[in-house]
Coordinates of C-alpha atoms in Angstrom, one line a residue:
Chain A
M1 CA 23.1 -7.0 50.4
R2 CA 20.8 -9.3 48.5
F3 CA 18.4 -8.9 45.6
R4 CA 16.5 -11.5 43.6
A5 CA 13.3 -11.2 41.6
S6 CA 11.4 -12.7 38.7
I7 CA 10.6 -10.3 35.9
E8 CA 7.0 -10.9 35.2
N9 CA 6.5 -8.1 32.7
V10 CA 9.5 -7.9 30.4
P11 CA 7.7 -5.9 27.6
T12 CA 6.8 -3.1 30.1
F13 CA 10.3 -3.0 31.6
S14 CA 11.8 -3.1 28.1
K15 CA 9.6 -0.2 26.9
I16 CA 10.5 1.9 29.9
M17 CA 14.2 1.4 29.2
Q18 CA 13.5 2.1 25.5
S19 CA 12.0 5.4 26.4
I20 CA 15.0 6.4 28.4
E21 CA 17.8 4.9 26.4
K22 CA 18.0 7.7 23.9
L23 CA 18.2 10.3 26.6
S24 CA 21.0 9.0 28.7
K25 CA 23.8 6.5 28.4
T26 CA 23.8 5.6 32.1
C27 CA 21.1 5.4 34.6
T28 CA 20.7 5.0 38.3
I29 CA 18.3 2.3 39.6
R30 CA 17.1 2.5 43.1
L31 CA 15.4 -0.6 44.4
T32 CA 13.3 -0.4 47.5
E33 CA 10.9 -2.8 49.1
E34 CA 7.9 -1.2 47.4
T35 CA 9.2 0.6 44.3
I36 CA 11.9 0.6 41.6
R37 CA 13.1 4.1 40.7
I38 CA 14.9 4.7 37.5
I39 CA 16.8 7.9 37.4
C40 CA 18.8 9.6 34.7
N41 CA 20.4 12.8 35.9
T42 CA 23.9 12.7 34.5
A43 CA 25.0 15.8 32.7
N44 CA 24.1 15.0 29.2
E45 CA 23.4 17.2 26.2
G46 CA 20.3 19.2 26.7
G47 CA 20.2 18.8 30.5
V48 CA 17.2 16.4 30.3
Q49 CA 16.5 14.4 33.4
V50 CA 14.3 11.4 33.9
W51 CA 12.9 10.4 37.3
S52 CA 10.6 7.5 37.5
Q53 CA 8.9 5.5 40.1
I54 CA 7.3 2.2 39.4
R55 CA 5.5 -0.1 41.8
I56 CA 7.3 -3.4 42.1
P57 CA 4.3 -5.6 41.2
T58 CA 4.1 -3.8 37.8
I59 CA 7.3 -5.5 36.7
F60 CA 8.4 -8.1 39.2
S61 CA 7.2 -11.0 41.2
E62 CA 8.9 -13.2 43.9
Y63 CA 10.8 -10.0 44.8
R64 CA 13.3 -10.2 47.6
I65 CA 15.5 -7.4 48.7
E66 CA 17.8 -7.0 51.7
S67 CA 20.4 -4.4 52.6
N68 CA 21.9 -2.5 55.5
A69 CA 20.4 0.7 54.2
N70 CA 16.8 0.2 55.0
N71 CA 16.5 -2.6 52.4
E72 CA 17.3 -0.3 49.6
I73 CA 19.9 -0.8 46.9
T74 CA 21.1 1.9 44.5
L75 CA 23.1 1.0 41.5
V76 CA 24.4 2.5 38.3
L77 CA 24.5 0.8 34.9
A78 CA 24.6 1.3 31.2
T79 CA 21.1 1.9 29.8
E80 CA 21.8 0.2 26.5
A81 CA 23.2 -2.9 28.2
L82 CA 20.0 -3.4 30.2
L83 CA 17.8 -2.7 27.3
H84 CA 19.7 -5.2 25.2
V85 CA 19.1 -7.9 27.8
L86 CA 15.4 -7.1 28.1
K87 CA 14.9 -7.2 24.4
S88 CA 16.5 -10.6 24.2
A89 CA 14.2 -11.8 27.0
I90 CA 11.0 -10.4 25.5
S91 CA 9.4 -13.7 24.6
S92 CA 10.6 -15.8 27.4
P93 CA 8.2 -17.1 30.0
E94 CA 10.9 -17.1 32.8
V95 CA 13.3 -14.4 33.5
M96 CA 15.2 -14.1 36.8
V97 CA 17.4 -11.3 38.0
K98 CA 19.7 -11.2 40.9
L99 CA 22.6 -9.3 42.3
A100 CA 25.8 -11.2 41.9
K101 CA 29.6 -10.9 41.8
R102 CA 31.6 -12.2 39.0
N103 CA 35.4 -11.9 39.3
N104 CA 35.0 -9.4 42.0
V105 CA 32.8 -7.2 39.8
A106 CA 29.3 -6.4 40.9
C107 CA 26.7 -7.2 38.3
L108 CA 23.0 -7.9 37.7
S109 CA 22.8 -11.4 36.6
F110 CA 19.9 -12.4 34.4
D111 CA 18.8 -15.9 33.8
I112 CA 16.5 -16.3 30.8
V113 CA 14.8 -19.6 30.1
T114 CA 13.5 -19.8 26.6
Q115 CA 12.5 -22.4 24.1
T116 CA 13.9 -23.3 20.7
K117 CA 11.5 -23.9 17.8
Q118 CA 11.7 -27.6 18.5
G119 CA 10.5 -27.1 22.0
K120 CA 13.8 -27.7 23.8
K121 CA 14.5 -25.5 26.8
V122 CA 17.5 -23.2 26.5
Q123 CA 19.0 -21.2 29.3
I124 CA 20.7 -17.9 28.6
A125 CA 22.7 -15.9 31.1
H126 CA 23.5 -12.2 30.9
D127 CA 25.6 -10.3 33.3
V128 CA 25.3 -6.5 33.3
K129 CA 28.1 -4.7 35.1
I130 CA 26.9 -2.3 37.8
V131 CA 28.4 0.1 40.3
I132 CA 26.8 0.0 43.7
M133 CA 26.2 3.5 45.1
K134 CA 26.9 4.2 48.7
P135 CA 23.8 5.0 50.8
T136 CA 25.2 8.4 51.7
E137 CA 25.6 9.2 48.0
A138 CA 22.2 7.8 47.2
E139 CA 20.6 10.1 49.7
L140 CA 21.9 13.0 47.7
L141 CA 19.8 12.1 44.7
K142 CA 17.1 14.7 44.5
E143 CA 14.6 15.6 41.8
P144 CA 15.3 19.0 40.3
L145 CA 13.7 22.0 41.9
C146 CA 11.0 23.6 39.8
P147 CA 8.7 26.5 40.4
E148 CA 5.0 25.9 40.5
P149 CA 3.9 25.1 36.9
D150 CA 1.9 27.7 35.0
V151 CA -0.4 25.2 33.3
H152 CA -1.1 21.5 33.2
I153 CA -2.4 19.8 30.1
V154 CA -3.0 16.2 29.0
L155 CA -1.1 15.8 25.8
P156 CA -2.5 14.3 22.6
P157 CA -1.2 10.8 21.8
L158 CA 2.6 11.0 21.8
Q159 CA 2.8 9.1 18.5
K160 CA 1.0 12.0 16.8
L161 CA 3.2 14.6 18.5
R162 CA 6.2 12.6 17.3
T163 CA 5.3 12.8 13.6
V164 CA 4.9 16.6 13.9
V165 CA 8.1 17.1 15.9
E166 CA 10.1 15.0 13.5
R167 CA 9.2 17.5 10.7
L168 CA 9.8 20.5 12.9
R169 CA 13.2 19.2 13.9
S170 CA 14.4 19.3 10.3
L171 CA 13.3 22.9 10.1
S172 CA 14.4 24.3 13.4
D173 CA 16.6 23.4 16.4
V174 CA 14.2 25.0 18.9
V175 CA 10.6 24.2 19.3
G176 CA 8.2 26.3 21.4
I177 CA 5.6 24.5 23.4
F178 CA 2.6 26.6 24.3
A179 CA -0.4 25.5 26.4
N180 CA -3.3 27.2 28.0
G181 CA -6.1 26.5 30.5
S182 CA -8.6 26.1 27.7
G183 CA -7.3 22.8 26.5
Q184 CA -5.2 24.2 23.7
L185 CA -1.7 23.1 22.9
K186 CA 0.6 24.6 20.3
L187 CA 3.9 23.5 18.9
A188 CA 5.7 26.3 17.1
I189 CA 8.9 27.1 15.4
Q190 CA 10.2 30.4 14.1
T191 CA 13.2 30.8 11.8
E192 CA 14.2 33.2 9.1
R193 CA 12.6 30.9 6.5
I194 CA 9.5 29.7 8.2
K195 CA 7.1 30.3 10.9
S196 CA 4.9 27.4 11.8
D197 CA 2.5 26.5 14.5
T198 CA 0.5 23.4 15.0
L199 CA -2.6 23.7 17.3
W200 CA -4.5 21.0 19.1
T201 CA -7.8 21.9 20.8
G202 CA -10.2 20.1 23.0
L203 CA -7.5 18.7 25.3
T204 CA -8.0 18.3 29.1
N205 CA -6.5 20.5 31.7
P206 CA -6.2 18.2 34.7
V207 CA -6.5 19.6 38.2
M208 CA -3.3 18.5 39.9
R209 CA -4.2 19.8 43.3
E210 CA -6.9 21.9 45.0
P211 CA -6.5 25.5 43.7
E212 CA -6.2 28.3 46.2
P213 CA -9.2 30.6 46.0
A214 CA -7.0 33.6 45.2
E215 CA -5.4 31.9 42.2
E216 CA -8.6 31.3 40.4
H217 CA -9.1 34.9 39.6
D218 CA -5.6 35.6 38.5
H219 CA -5.3 33.1 35.7
D220 CA -6.8 33.8 32.3
P221 CA -7.5 30.3 30.9
E222 CA -7.0 31.6 27.3
E223 CA -3.5 32.8 28.1
F224 CA -0.8 30.7 26.6
H225 CA 2.2 29.7 28.7
A226 CA 5.2 28.8 26.7
V227 CA 8.6 27.2 27.0
L228 CA 11.3 26.8 24.3
I229 CA 12.8 23.3 24.1
S230 CA 15.6 21.8 22.1
A231 CA 13.9 20.0 19.2
R232 CA 16.3 17.0 19.5
S233 CA 15.6 16.6 23.2
L234 CA 11.9 16.8 22.6
L235 CA 12.1 14.1 19.9
K236 CA 14.1 11.9 22.2
F237 CA 11.5 12.3 24.9
L238 CA 8.8 11.3 22.4
T239 CA 10.4 7.8 22.1
A240 CA 8.3 7.3 25.3
H241 CA 5.3 6.9 23.0
V242 CA 6.0 3.2 23.2
I243 CA 5.0 3.0 26.9
A244 CA 2.8 6.1 27.3
N245 CA -0.8 5.7 28.2
T246 CA -1.6 9.2 29.4
T247 CA 0.9 12.0 29.5
I248 CA 0.5 15.2 31.4
A249 CA 2.7 18.2 30.6
C250 CA 3.4 20.9 33.1
I251 CA 4.9 24.1 31.8
C252 CA 7.0 26.3 34.0
A253 CA 7.5 29.2 31.6
R254 CA 11.1 30.1 31.0
H255 CA 12.2 27.3 33.3
C256 CA 11.3 23.9 32.1
I257 CA 8.6 21.5 31.0
I258 CA 7.8 18.5 33.2
L259 CA 6.2 15.5 31.5
Y260 CA 4.5 12.8 33.6
V261 CA 4.1 9.7 31.5
Y262 CA 1.7 7.3 33.2
I263 CA 2.2 3.6 32.8
G264 CA -1.3 2.1 33.1
S265 CA -4.2 4.3 34.1
V266 CA -3.9 7.6 35.8
G267 CA -6.0 6.5 38.7
E268 CA -4.1 3.4 39.5
P269 CA -0.8 3.9 37.8
G270 CA 1.7 1.0 37.7
G271 CA 4.2 3.8 37.6
V272 CA 5.1 7.2 36.4
L273 CA 8.1 8.3 34.3
T274 CA 8.9 12.0 34.9
F275 CA 10.8 13.8 32.3
Y276 CA 12.4 17.2 33.0
L277 CA 13.3 19.1 29.8
P278 CA 15.0 22.4 30.5
A279 CA 13.9 25.6 28.7
I280 CA 16.2 27.3 26.2
L281 CA 16.3 30.9 27.2
D282 CA 15.8 33.4 24.4
E283 CA 17.2 36.9 24.9
D284 CA 14.5 38.6 23.0
E285 CA 11.4 37.1 24.6
D286 CA 8.1 38.2 23.3
Chain Z
M1 CA -14.0 26.7 3.2
S2 CA -15.4 30.2 3.3
Q3 CA -13.5 33.2 1.9
E4 CA -11.2 35.1 4.1
P5 CA -12.3 38.6 4.9
N6 CA -9.4 40.1 3.0
A7 CA -9.8 37.9 0.0
I8 CA -9.9 40.9 -2.3
S9 CA -6.2 41.7 -1.6
T10 CA -5.1 38.1 -1.8
V11 CA -3.2 37.2 -4.8
L12 CA -3.6 33.5 -4.5
S13 CA -6.2 31.5 -2.6
A14 CA -6.2 27.8 -3.4
S15 CA -7.1 24.6 -1.6
V16 CA -6.8 20.9 -2.1
H17 CA -8.2 18.1 0.1
D18 CA -5.2 15.8 -0.3
V19 CA -1.7 17.2 -0.6
R20 CA -0.3 13.9 -1.8
D21 CA 0.0 14.9 -5.5
L22 CA 1.4 18.3 -4.8
A23 CA 3.9 16.8 -2.5
A24 CA 4.9 14.2 -5.1
M25 CA 5.5 17.0 -7.7
L26 CA 7.7 19.0 -5.3
R27 CA 9.6 15.9 -4.2
G28 CA 10.8 15.5 -7.8
L29 CA 12.7 18.8 -7.4
S30 CA 13.8 18.2 -3.8
F31 CA 17.5 18.1 -4.7
S32 CA 17.6 21.9 -4.6
S33 CA 17.0 24.0 -1.5
A34 CA 16.0 27.2 -3.4
A35 CA 13.1 27.2 -5.8
T36 CA 11.3 29.9 -7.8
M37 CA 7.6 29.8 -7.7
S38 CA 5.6 31.4 -10.4
I39 CA 1.8 31.7 -9.8
Q40 CA -0.3 32.1 -12.9
P41 CA -3.9 31.8 -13.9
A42 CA -3.2 28.3 -15.3
G43 CA -1.5 27.1 -12.1
V44 CA 1.8 27.1 -10.4
E45 CA 5.3 26.5 -11.8
V46 CA 8.1 25.6 -9.5
M47 CA 11.5 25.9 -10.9
V48 CA 14.9 24.8 -9.6
E49 CA 18.4 25.1 -11.0
E50 CA 21.5 23.1 -10.5
S51 CA 25.1 24.1 -11.4
R52 CA 23.9 26.3 -14.2
C53 CA 23.4 23.2 -16.4
L54 CA 20.1 21.8 -15.3
I55 CA 16.7 23.4 -14.9
G56 CA 13.9 21.5 -13.5
T57 CA 10.3 22.8 -13.6
A58 CA 7.2 21.2 -12.1
Y59 CA 4.0 22.3 -13.8
I60 CA 1.2 22.1 -11.2
S61 CA -2.0 23.0 -13.0
A62 CA -4.9 24.8 -11.4
E63 CA -6.9 21.6 -12.0
M64 CA -4.8 19.8 -9.4
F65 CA -6.4 22.0 -6.8
D66 CA -10.1 21.8 -5.6
E67 CA -10.1 25.6 -5.7
F68 CA -7.7 28.0 -7.4
Q69 CA -8.2 31.7 -7.4
F70 CA -5.4 33.9 -8.8
T71 CA -5.7 37.7 -8.7
P72 CA -2.7 39.2 -10.5
E73 CA -0.8 41.9 -8.7
A74 CA -0.4 45.3 -10.2
P75 CA 2.8 45.1 -12.1
S76 CA 5.8 46.9 -10.7
E77 CA 7.9 49.2 -12.8
S78 CA 10.6 46.7 -13.4
Q79 CA 8.1 44.1 -14.4
N80 CA 6.5 46.5 -16.9
N81 CA 9.8 46.7 -18.7
E82 CA 10.1 42.9 -19.2
V83 CA 8.5 41.1 -22.0
N84 CA 5.8 38.9 -20.6
E85 CA 6.0 35.3 -21.8
S86 CA 2.5 34.4 -20.6
Q87 CA 0.1 32.9 -23.2
G88 CA -3.0 34.7 -21.9
D89 CA -4.9 37.2 -24.0
D90 CA -4.3 40.0 -21.6
L91 CA -0.8 40.7 -20.3
V92 CA -1.2 38.9 -17.0
M93 CA 1.8 39.3 -14.7
P94 CA 2.6 36.1 -12.9
S95 CA 3.6 36.4 -9.2
V96 CA 7.1 35.2 -8.9
F97 CA 9.2 34.7 -5.8
E98 CA 11.8 32.5 -4.4
I99 CA 11.1 30.0 -1.6
H100 CA 13.0 27.5 0.5
L101 CA 11.8 24.3 -1.0
P102 CA 12.6 21.9 2.0
S103 CA 10.6 24.1 4.3
L104 CA 7.6 23.8 1.9
T105 CA 7.9 20.0 1.5
E106 CA 8.4 19.4 5.2
S107 CA 5.4 21.5 6.0
L108 CA 3.2 19.7 3.6
N109 CA 4.2 16.5 5.3
I110 CA 3.7 17.8 8.9
F111 CA 1.2 15.1 9.7
G112 CA 3.2 12.4 7.9
T113 CA 0.5 11.8 5.4
A114 CA 1.7 13.6 2.3
G115 CA 2.7 10.3 0.7
G116 CA 6.2 9.1 -0.4
L117 CA 7.8 7.1 2.4
S118 CA 5.7 6.2 5.4
S119 CA 6.5 8.1 8.5
A120 CA 8.2 5.1 10.0
Q121 CA 10.5 4.9 7.0
M122 CA 11.2 8.6 7.1
A123 CA 12.3 8.3 10.7
K124 CA 15.0 5.9 9.6
K125 CA 16.2 7.7 6.5
R126 CA 18.3 10.8 6.4
W127 CA 17.0 13.6 4.2
S128 CA 19.1 13.0 1.2
A129 CA 19.6 15.8 -1.3
D130 CA 21.3 13.4 -3.6
A131 CA 18.6 11.9 -5.8
G132 CA 21.0 9.0 -6.5
S133 CA 20.0 7.3 -3.3
D134 CA 17.3 4.9 -4.2
D135 CA 14.9 5.3 -1.4
E136 CA 11.7 4.1 -2.9
P137 CA 11.5 0.3 -2.7
S138 CA 11.2 -1.3 -6.0
S139 CA 9.7 -4.7 -6.3
T140 CA 11.4 -5.4 -9.6
T141 CA 14.6 -7.3 -9.7
T142 CA 14.8 -7.8 -13.4
R143 CA 17.6 -6.0 -15.0
R144 CA 18.0 -5.3 -18.7
S145 CA 15.0 -6.8 -20.2
N146 CA 12.8 -6.1 -23.1
A147 CA 9.9 -7.8 -21.4
K148 CA 7.2 -5.7 -19.8
I149 CA 8.2 -5.2 -16.2
V150 CA 5.3 -5.0 -13.7
D151 CA 6.2 -2.8 -10.8
L152 CA 3.6 -3.4 -8.2
N153 CA 4.9 -0.6 -6.0
A154 CA 5.1 2.1 -8.7
Q155 CA 4.4 5.5 -7.3
G156 CA 4.0 4.0 -3.9
R157 CA 0.7 2.3 -4.7
L158 CA 1.4 -0.6 -2.4
D159 CA 2.7 1.7 0.3
Q160 CA -0.7 3.2 0.5
F161 CA -1.9 -0.1 2.1
F162 CA 0.8 -0.2 4.7
Q163 CA -0.4 2.9 6.6
P164 CA -0.6 3.2 10.3
Q165 CA -2.3 0.4 12.3
N166 CA -5.5 2.2 12.8
G167 CA -6.3 1.2 9.3
E168 CA -7.4 4.5 7.9
V169 CA -5.5 6.2 5.2
K170 CA -5.3 9.7 6.5
K171 CA -5.0 12.7 4.2
T172 CA -3.6 16.1 4.8
S173 CA -5.7 19.0 3.4
L174 CA -4.2 22.3 2.4
R175 CA -5.3 25.9 2.0
L176 CA -2.6 27.9 0.3
S177 CA -2.6 31.7 0.1
Y178 CA -0.3 34.4 -1.0
G179 CA -0.8 38.1 -0.3
G180 CA 1.6 39.4 -3.0
S181 CA 5.1 40.7 -3.2
G182 CA 6.7 41.0 0.2
H183 CA 4.1 38.7 1.9
P184 CA 4.9 35.2 3.0
L185 CA 3.4 32.1 1.4
T186 CA 0.8 30.8 3.9
L187 CA -0.2 27.2 4.3
L188 CA -3.0 26.0 6.4
L189 CA -2.9 22.2 6.9
A190 CA -5.2 19.8 8.6
E191 CA -5.7 16.1 8.8
D192 CA -9.4 16.0 9.8
A193 CA -11.9 18.1 11.5
T194 CA -11.1 16.9 15.0
G195 CA -7.3 16.9 14.6
P196 CA -4.7 19.5 14.9
T197 CA -4.2 22.3 12.4
T198 CA -1.0 23.8 11.3
T199 CA -0.4 27.2 10.0
C200 CA 2.9 27.9 8.2
E201 CA 4.3 31.1 6.8
L202 CA 7.1 30.6 4.4
A203 CA 9.4 33.6 3.7
T204 CA 9.3 34.7 0.1
L205 CA 12.3 36.3 -1.5
Q206 CA 13.0 38.3 -4.7
P207 CA 13.6 35.7 -7.4
E208 CA 17.0 35.3 -8.9
I209 CA 17.3 35.9 -12.6
P210 CA 16.7 32.5 -14.0
S211 CA 18.8 30.8 -16.6
K212 CA 17.0 30.0 -19.7
F213 CA 17.8 27.1 -22.0
P214 CA 15.8 27.9 -25.1
Y215 CA 15.2 25.5 -27.9
N216 CA 13.5 25.6 -31.2
E217 CA 10.9 22.8 -31.7
E218 CA 11.8 22.7 -35.4
E219 CA 15.4 21.8 -34.8
I220 CA 14.6 18.7 -32.8
L221 CA 17.1 15.9 -33.4
V222 CA 15.6 13.1 -31.3
W223 CA 12.2 12.4 -29.8
I224 CA 11.6 9.3 -27.8
I225 CA 8.6 8.4 -25.6
M226 CA 8.9 5.4 -23.4
P227 CA 7.5 4.0 -20.2
S228 CA 9.4 5.4 -17.2
I229 CA 10.1 2.0 -15.8
G230 CA 12.5 1.1 -18.5
L231 CA 14.6 4.2 -17.9
R232 CA 14.3 4.1 -14.1
D233 CA 15.6 0.6 -13.6
A234 CA 18.4 1.3 -16.1
I235 CA 19.7 4.4 -14.5
S236 CA 19.7 2.9 -11.0
E237 CA 21.9 0.2 -12.4
F238 CA 24.7 2.6 -13.0
D239 CA 27.6 2.4 -10.7
P240 CA 27.9 5.5 -8.5
S241 CA 31.6 5.8 -9.5
C242 CA 30.6 6.7 -13.1
D243 CA 30.7 10.3 -13.9
T244 CA 29.6 10.6 -17.5
L245 CA 26.5 9.5 -19.3
T246 CA 26.6 9.2 -23.1
I247 CA 23.3 9.0 -24.9
I248 CA 23.5 7.5 -28.4
V249 CA 20.5 7.5 -30.6
D250 CA 20.6 5.7 -33.9
P251 CA 17.8 5.7 -36.6
N252 CA 19.5 2.9 -38.5
A253 CA 18.2 0.5 -35.9
T254 CA 14.8 0.6 -37.5
Q255 CA 16.3 -1.2 -40.5
T256 CA 18.5 -3.5 -38.5
P257 CA 16.4 -4.8 -35.6
S258 CA 19.5 -6.1 -33.8
L259 CA 21.0 -2.7 -33.5
P260 CA 19.8 -0.8 -30.4
A261 CA 17.9 2.4 -31.2
L262 CA 18.8 4.0 -27.9
R263 CA 22.0 3.4 -25.9
L264 CA 22.8 4.7 -22.5
Q265 CA 26.4 4.4 -21.5
A266 CA 27.7 5.3 -18.1
S267 CA 31.4 5.5 -17.8
G268 CA 33.9 6.3 -15.0
V269 CA 37.2 5.4 -13.6
F270 CA 36.4 1.8 -12.9
G271 CA 34.8 1.0 -16.2
S272 CA 31.5 1.4 -18.0
T273 CA 28.0 0.1 -18.2
E274 CA 25.8 0.1 -21.3
I275 CA 22.1 -0.2 -21.5
E276 CA 20.5 -0.8 -24.9
Y277 CA 16.9 -0.3 -26.0
P278 CA 15.7 -1.8 -29.3
N279 CA 13.1 0.0 -31.3
H280 CA 10.2 -2.3 -30.3
K281 CA 6.8 -0.9 -29.6
N282 CA 6.6 -2.0 -26.0
V283 CA 10.1 -0.7 -25.2
L284 CA 10.0 2.7 -27.0
E285 CA 6.5 3.9 -27.8
T286 CA 7.7 6.6 -30.1
F287 CA 11.0 7.0 -31.8
Q288 CA 11.9 9.9 -34.1
C289 CA 15.4 10.4 -35.2
Q290 CA 16.9 11.3 -38.6
E291 CA 20.6 11.0 -38.1
R292 CA 22.8 9.3 -35.5
V293 CA 23.2 11.5 -32.5
E294 CA 25.7 11.2 -29.6
F295 CA 26.1 13.5 -26.6
R296 CA 27.7 13.3 -23.2
Y297 CA 26.3 14.5 -19.9
R298 CA 27.4 14.7 -16.3
L299 CA 25.9 11.7 -14.6
N300 CA 25.6 13.3 -11.2
I301 CA 23.4 16.0 -12.9
I302 CA 21.2 13.4 -14.7
N303 CA 20.9 11.6 -11.3
K304 CA 19.1 14.7 -9.9
T305 CA 16.2 13.8 -12.1
L306 CA 15.9 10.3 -10.7
R307 CA 13.3 11.2 -8.1
A308 CA 11.0 12.7 -10.6
L309 CA 11.6 9.8 -12.9
Q310 CA 10.6 7.4 -10.1
S311 CA 7.3 9.0 -9.6
S312 CA 6.4 9.2 -13.2
F313 CA 4.8 6.7 -15.5
K314 CA 5.9 8.0 -18.9
T315 CA 9.0 9.8 -20.1
S316 CA 9.5 12.0 -23.2
L317 CA 13.2 12.4 -24.1
Q318 CA 14.2 15.1 -26.7
I319 CA 17.5 16.2 -27.9
F320 CA 18.2 19.5 -29.6
P321 CA 21.3 20.8 -31.4
D322 CA 24.3 21.2 -29.1
G323 CA 22.9 18.3 -27.1
L324 CA 20.3 20.2 -25.1
L325 CA 18.4 17.3 -23.4
R326 CA 14.8 17.9 -22.6
L327 CA 13.1 15.3 -20.4
Q328 CA 9.5 15.4 -19.5
F329 CA 8.1 13.1 -16.9
M330 CA 4.4 12.5 -16.8
M331 CA 3.5 12.2 -13.2
N332 CA 1.0 9.8 -11.8
T333 CA -1.6 11.7 -9.9
S334 CA -4.4 10.4 -7.9
R335 CA -6.8 12.2 -10.2
S336 CA -7.0 11.2 -13.8
K337 CA -3.9 11.0 -15.9
K338 CA -5.4 13.6 -18.1
D339 CA -4.3 16.3 -15.6
G340 CA -1.1 16.4 -17.5
A341 CA 0.9 17.0 -14.4
F342 CA 4.5 16.8 -15.5
I343 CA 8.0 17.8 -14.5
E344 CA 10.4 19.0 -17.2
F345 CA 14.2 19.0 -17.1
R346 CA 16.5 20.7 -19.5
C347 CA 20.1 19.7 -19.3
L348 CA 23.1 21.0 -21.1
A349 CA 25.5 18.5 -22.7
L350 CA 29.2 18.4 -22.0
D351 CA 31.5 20.0 -24.5
D352 CA 33.8 17.7 -26.3
E353 CA 36.8 19.6 -24.9
A354 CA 35.7 18.9 -21.3

């Protein structure tokens, strides 16, 4: 089992880890010949899951991988540890990573070459402990099953959403996300003390796939589809504003909301981070 | 904005293009979660109470709004039996209700542009109900000094320039309406024509019977007017372990320049701190006091007034018999200072037996 690469794009890698770090303490990284998948699916509070797929050239160069399992390696590590290393490497021109064993413990070994103010070269080494996952276990990793979404909508800039959700979180634990086929998005809360909704209009409803002819008549574009989400989980997701270029939200009413965060343009994405936020089920649904 | 179709039945319809000033006024009272709002022809009064010994009232005049239309409700039976304290020619019943103040202040700041801390700073700070936490950066490091202290960041003036990277200073505009007793207080907020709009309905409750701390103008013992900076830097000097504030005002200082006219002494288990103000024109603008006066107050109560003090440019301090302390903070508003927007606090003194 061998893996070695040069990290070309530390800022992007760092921002991806930053988007994930608040949501999960550990993450699973699956390296293949073409892609790196970063998966957070441990049972954490809120049941939020992150599944991402990033093309190797987006982050790495001089990439070499070898294993008995179809040249794929799956490993588990602490999110914060990896983020910490990437942050310290953010301004270095040369960062190498490889699979290594130190004292019989598997780890990802990072070699960072950086310069002091005087111009002298300094080499820093970081070892992040990892646990290698057996191929049979790795095969069991599956994205959560979701029903067909009721509506797809391109979200306004996540930074803007974050400001509003920060305020809403101090007023309510639960936020309702409503979207319709006419480019409207609503974030709403309802408590004994306050009812509030914030409405965005003029957003785009992307066509994710060719619609069946029968469907077109059923759906009223003005009808809102909603899902109730934990305000804290939503706010943690919104940390992804650091990397998000375009974000598409797909609402499966009463089930979950799936958020596709595109790195780079939607047409030629360098990668996609997929966030699954489960719905909070309300007994007295209106 | 055009009138709503049911404007006739609306008790209050008001709007303002920038909520910053309104938000600043309400922030001065943010140590309390419940507030009583009184809507009158002259404007809105927001009153909070703390531990039955402090009353804070923000006077938000109708002039602070771009539009302010108040249609009094028909008085209910119980209201008819009360004596109305309004100064109008006719007996105009104000509309009074209780509201959850944090819900109101958070709503005003929904787009993060209601002033105060920038949204980035807000993200790092916990919402602190204790006004003792000094959360507005002060650029002054001078301590006790009689010299004129220039605070470049007073009232967040400098903060206005450190807004989001897009370079524009965004404003949140507000339309406020109230349908009368039993109706919620409705806020309609927007940042600009293209952006999102927020509609909030805040539950209104029957107001509690307010405490009153009456005073007689003619019985005034002390009246001092001073720039707020002098008081603000002093009070933030006090060690948090101190529990009592003693205010000593001495008219003999006018004859003896070396004697301080005003002394603030904070004392606690670990010791005491004393701040002295001589009767110089640039320290105390106005000083009226016949006899030496000394009263003690709970420092944690006085600290509740810090937030309002920090947003004000001038303070009027009055003491009445029995030590009733009346502080009036003239607030800096983005319109002219002639608006006379101010927050008033009345604080009971500690009994000597305590």
